[in-house]
PDB file of C-alpha atoms in Angstrom:
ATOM      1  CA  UNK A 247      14.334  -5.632  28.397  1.00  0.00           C
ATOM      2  CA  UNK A 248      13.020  -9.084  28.196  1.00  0.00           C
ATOM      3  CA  UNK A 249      14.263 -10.361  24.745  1.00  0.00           C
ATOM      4  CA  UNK A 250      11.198 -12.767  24.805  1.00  0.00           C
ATOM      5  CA  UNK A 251       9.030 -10.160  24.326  1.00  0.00           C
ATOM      6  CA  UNK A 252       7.879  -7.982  21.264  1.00  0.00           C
ATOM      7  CA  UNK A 253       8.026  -3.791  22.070  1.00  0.00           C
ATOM      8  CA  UNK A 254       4.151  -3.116  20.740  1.00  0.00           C
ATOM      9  CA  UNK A 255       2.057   0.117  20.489  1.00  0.00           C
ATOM     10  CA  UNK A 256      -1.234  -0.499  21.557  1.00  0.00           C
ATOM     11  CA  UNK A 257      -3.278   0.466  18.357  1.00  0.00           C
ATOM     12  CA  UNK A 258      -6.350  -0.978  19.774  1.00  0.00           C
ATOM     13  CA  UNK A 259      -7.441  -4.054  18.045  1.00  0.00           C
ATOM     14  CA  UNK A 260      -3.737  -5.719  18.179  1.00  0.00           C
ATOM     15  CA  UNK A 261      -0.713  -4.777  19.880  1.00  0.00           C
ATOM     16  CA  UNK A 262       0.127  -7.863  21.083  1.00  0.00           C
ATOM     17  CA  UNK A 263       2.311  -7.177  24.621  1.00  0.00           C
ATOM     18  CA  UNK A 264       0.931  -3.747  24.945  1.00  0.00           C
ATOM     19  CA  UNK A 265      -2.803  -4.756  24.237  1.00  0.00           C
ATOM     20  CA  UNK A 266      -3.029  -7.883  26.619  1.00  0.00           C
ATOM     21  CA  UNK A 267      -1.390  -5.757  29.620  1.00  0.00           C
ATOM     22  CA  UNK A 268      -3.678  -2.678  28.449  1.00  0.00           C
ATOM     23  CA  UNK A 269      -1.010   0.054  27.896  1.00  0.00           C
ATOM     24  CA  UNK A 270      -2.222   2.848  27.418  1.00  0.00           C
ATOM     25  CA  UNK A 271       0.220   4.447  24.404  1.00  0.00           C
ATOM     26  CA  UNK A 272      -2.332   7.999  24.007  1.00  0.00           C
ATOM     27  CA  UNK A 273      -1.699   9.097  27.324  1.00  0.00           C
ATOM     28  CA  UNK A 274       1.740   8.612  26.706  1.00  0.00           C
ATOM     29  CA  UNK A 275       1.820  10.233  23.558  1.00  0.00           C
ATOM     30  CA  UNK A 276      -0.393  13.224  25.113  1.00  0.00           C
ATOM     31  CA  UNK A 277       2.040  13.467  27.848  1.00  0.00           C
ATOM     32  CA  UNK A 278       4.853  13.731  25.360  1.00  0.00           C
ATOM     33  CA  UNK A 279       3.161  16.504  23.804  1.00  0.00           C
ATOM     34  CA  UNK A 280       2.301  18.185  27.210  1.00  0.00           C
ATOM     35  CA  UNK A 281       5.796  18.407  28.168  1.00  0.00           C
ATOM     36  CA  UNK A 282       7.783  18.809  24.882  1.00  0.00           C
ATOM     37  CA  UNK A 283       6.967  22.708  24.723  1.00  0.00           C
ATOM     38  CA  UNK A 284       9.045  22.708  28.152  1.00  0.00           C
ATOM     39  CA  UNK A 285      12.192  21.331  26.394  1.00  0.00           C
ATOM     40  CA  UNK A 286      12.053  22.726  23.064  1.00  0.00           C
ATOM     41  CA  UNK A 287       9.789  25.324  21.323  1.00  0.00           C
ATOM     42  CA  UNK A 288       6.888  23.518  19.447  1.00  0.00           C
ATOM     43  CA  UNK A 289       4.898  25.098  16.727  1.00  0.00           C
ATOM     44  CA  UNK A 290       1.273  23.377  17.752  1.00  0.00           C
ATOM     45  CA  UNK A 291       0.004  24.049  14.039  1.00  0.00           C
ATOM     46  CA  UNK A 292       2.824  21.563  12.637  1.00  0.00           C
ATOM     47  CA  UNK A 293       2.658  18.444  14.968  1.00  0.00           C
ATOM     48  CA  UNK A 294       2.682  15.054  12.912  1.00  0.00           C
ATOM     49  CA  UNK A 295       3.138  11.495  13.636  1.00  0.00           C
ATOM     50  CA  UNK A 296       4.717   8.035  11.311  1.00  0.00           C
ATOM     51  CA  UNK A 297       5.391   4.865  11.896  1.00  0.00           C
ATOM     52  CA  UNK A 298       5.789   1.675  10.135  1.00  0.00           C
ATOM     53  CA  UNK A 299       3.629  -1.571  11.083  1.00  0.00           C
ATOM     54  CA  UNK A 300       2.327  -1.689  14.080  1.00  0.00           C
ATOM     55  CA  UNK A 301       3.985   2.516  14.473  1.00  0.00           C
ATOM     56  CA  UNK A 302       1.613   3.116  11.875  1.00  0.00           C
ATOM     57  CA  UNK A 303      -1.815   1.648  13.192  1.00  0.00           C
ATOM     58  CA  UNK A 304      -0.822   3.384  16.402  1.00  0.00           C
ATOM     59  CA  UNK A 305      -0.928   6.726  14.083  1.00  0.00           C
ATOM     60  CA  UNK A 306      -4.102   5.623  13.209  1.00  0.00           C
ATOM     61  CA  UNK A 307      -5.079   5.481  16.183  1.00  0.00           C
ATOM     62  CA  UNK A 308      -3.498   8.637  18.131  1.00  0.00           C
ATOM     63  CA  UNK A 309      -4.685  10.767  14.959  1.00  0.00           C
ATOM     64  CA  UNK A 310      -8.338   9.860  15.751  1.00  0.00           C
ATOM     65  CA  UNK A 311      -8.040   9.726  20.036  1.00  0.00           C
ATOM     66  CA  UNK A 312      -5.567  12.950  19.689  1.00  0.00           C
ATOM     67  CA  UNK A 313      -7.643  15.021  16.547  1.00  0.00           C
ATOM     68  CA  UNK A 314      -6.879  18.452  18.877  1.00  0.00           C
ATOM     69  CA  UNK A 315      -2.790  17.893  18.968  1.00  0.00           C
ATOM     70  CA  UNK A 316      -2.004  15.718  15.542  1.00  0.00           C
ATOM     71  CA  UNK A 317      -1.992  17.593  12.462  1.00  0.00           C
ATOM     72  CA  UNK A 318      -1.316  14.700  10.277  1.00  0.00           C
ATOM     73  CA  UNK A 319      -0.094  11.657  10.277  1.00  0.00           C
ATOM     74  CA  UNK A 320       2.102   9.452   7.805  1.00  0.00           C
ATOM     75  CA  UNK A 321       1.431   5.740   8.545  1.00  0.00           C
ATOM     76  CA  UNK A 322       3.643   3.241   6.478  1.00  0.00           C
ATOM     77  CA  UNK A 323       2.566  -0.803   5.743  1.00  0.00           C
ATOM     78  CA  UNK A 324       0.177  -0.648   8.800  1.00  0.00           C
ATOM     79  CA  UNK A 325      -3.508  -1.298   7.785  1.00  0.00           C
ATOM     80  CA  UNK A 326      -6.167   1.053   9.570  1.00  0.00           C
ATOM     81  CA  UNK A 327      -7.374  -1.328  12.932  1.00  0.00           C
TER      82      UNK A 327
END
């Protein structure tokens, strides 16, 4: 890791690292939920996401791109992008 350099979520509107370069955190996330029923059994009905600051505009943010596979979220101190 380069210690120069802050670990973002891409949330959209800021993101800092992860914005500029583009990364593109809800295909990660829906790959994450893809594969996680192969590893461990998933109840699709109960599938929430949290974060704090920048964790939670990224909620924001998968909640709307990912309606189908979030079921809620619980964003803390992260304003809506």
């Amino acid at each position: 890791l380069n210690p120069n350099r802050n670990l973002t979520f891409n949330a959209g509107n800021v993101g800092g690292y992860a914005k500029e370069k583009n990364v593109d955190d809800v295909s990660f996330t829906r790959a994450i939920l893809d594969d996680l029923p192969s590893l461990i059994a998933v109840d699709k009905g109960r599938v929430y996401a949290t974060g704090i600051s920048n964790g939670a505009m990224m909620c924001y943010r998968i909640a709307s791109e990912l309606a189908d596979r979030i079921v809620a979220i619980a964003p803390v101190g992260g304003p809506m992008g």
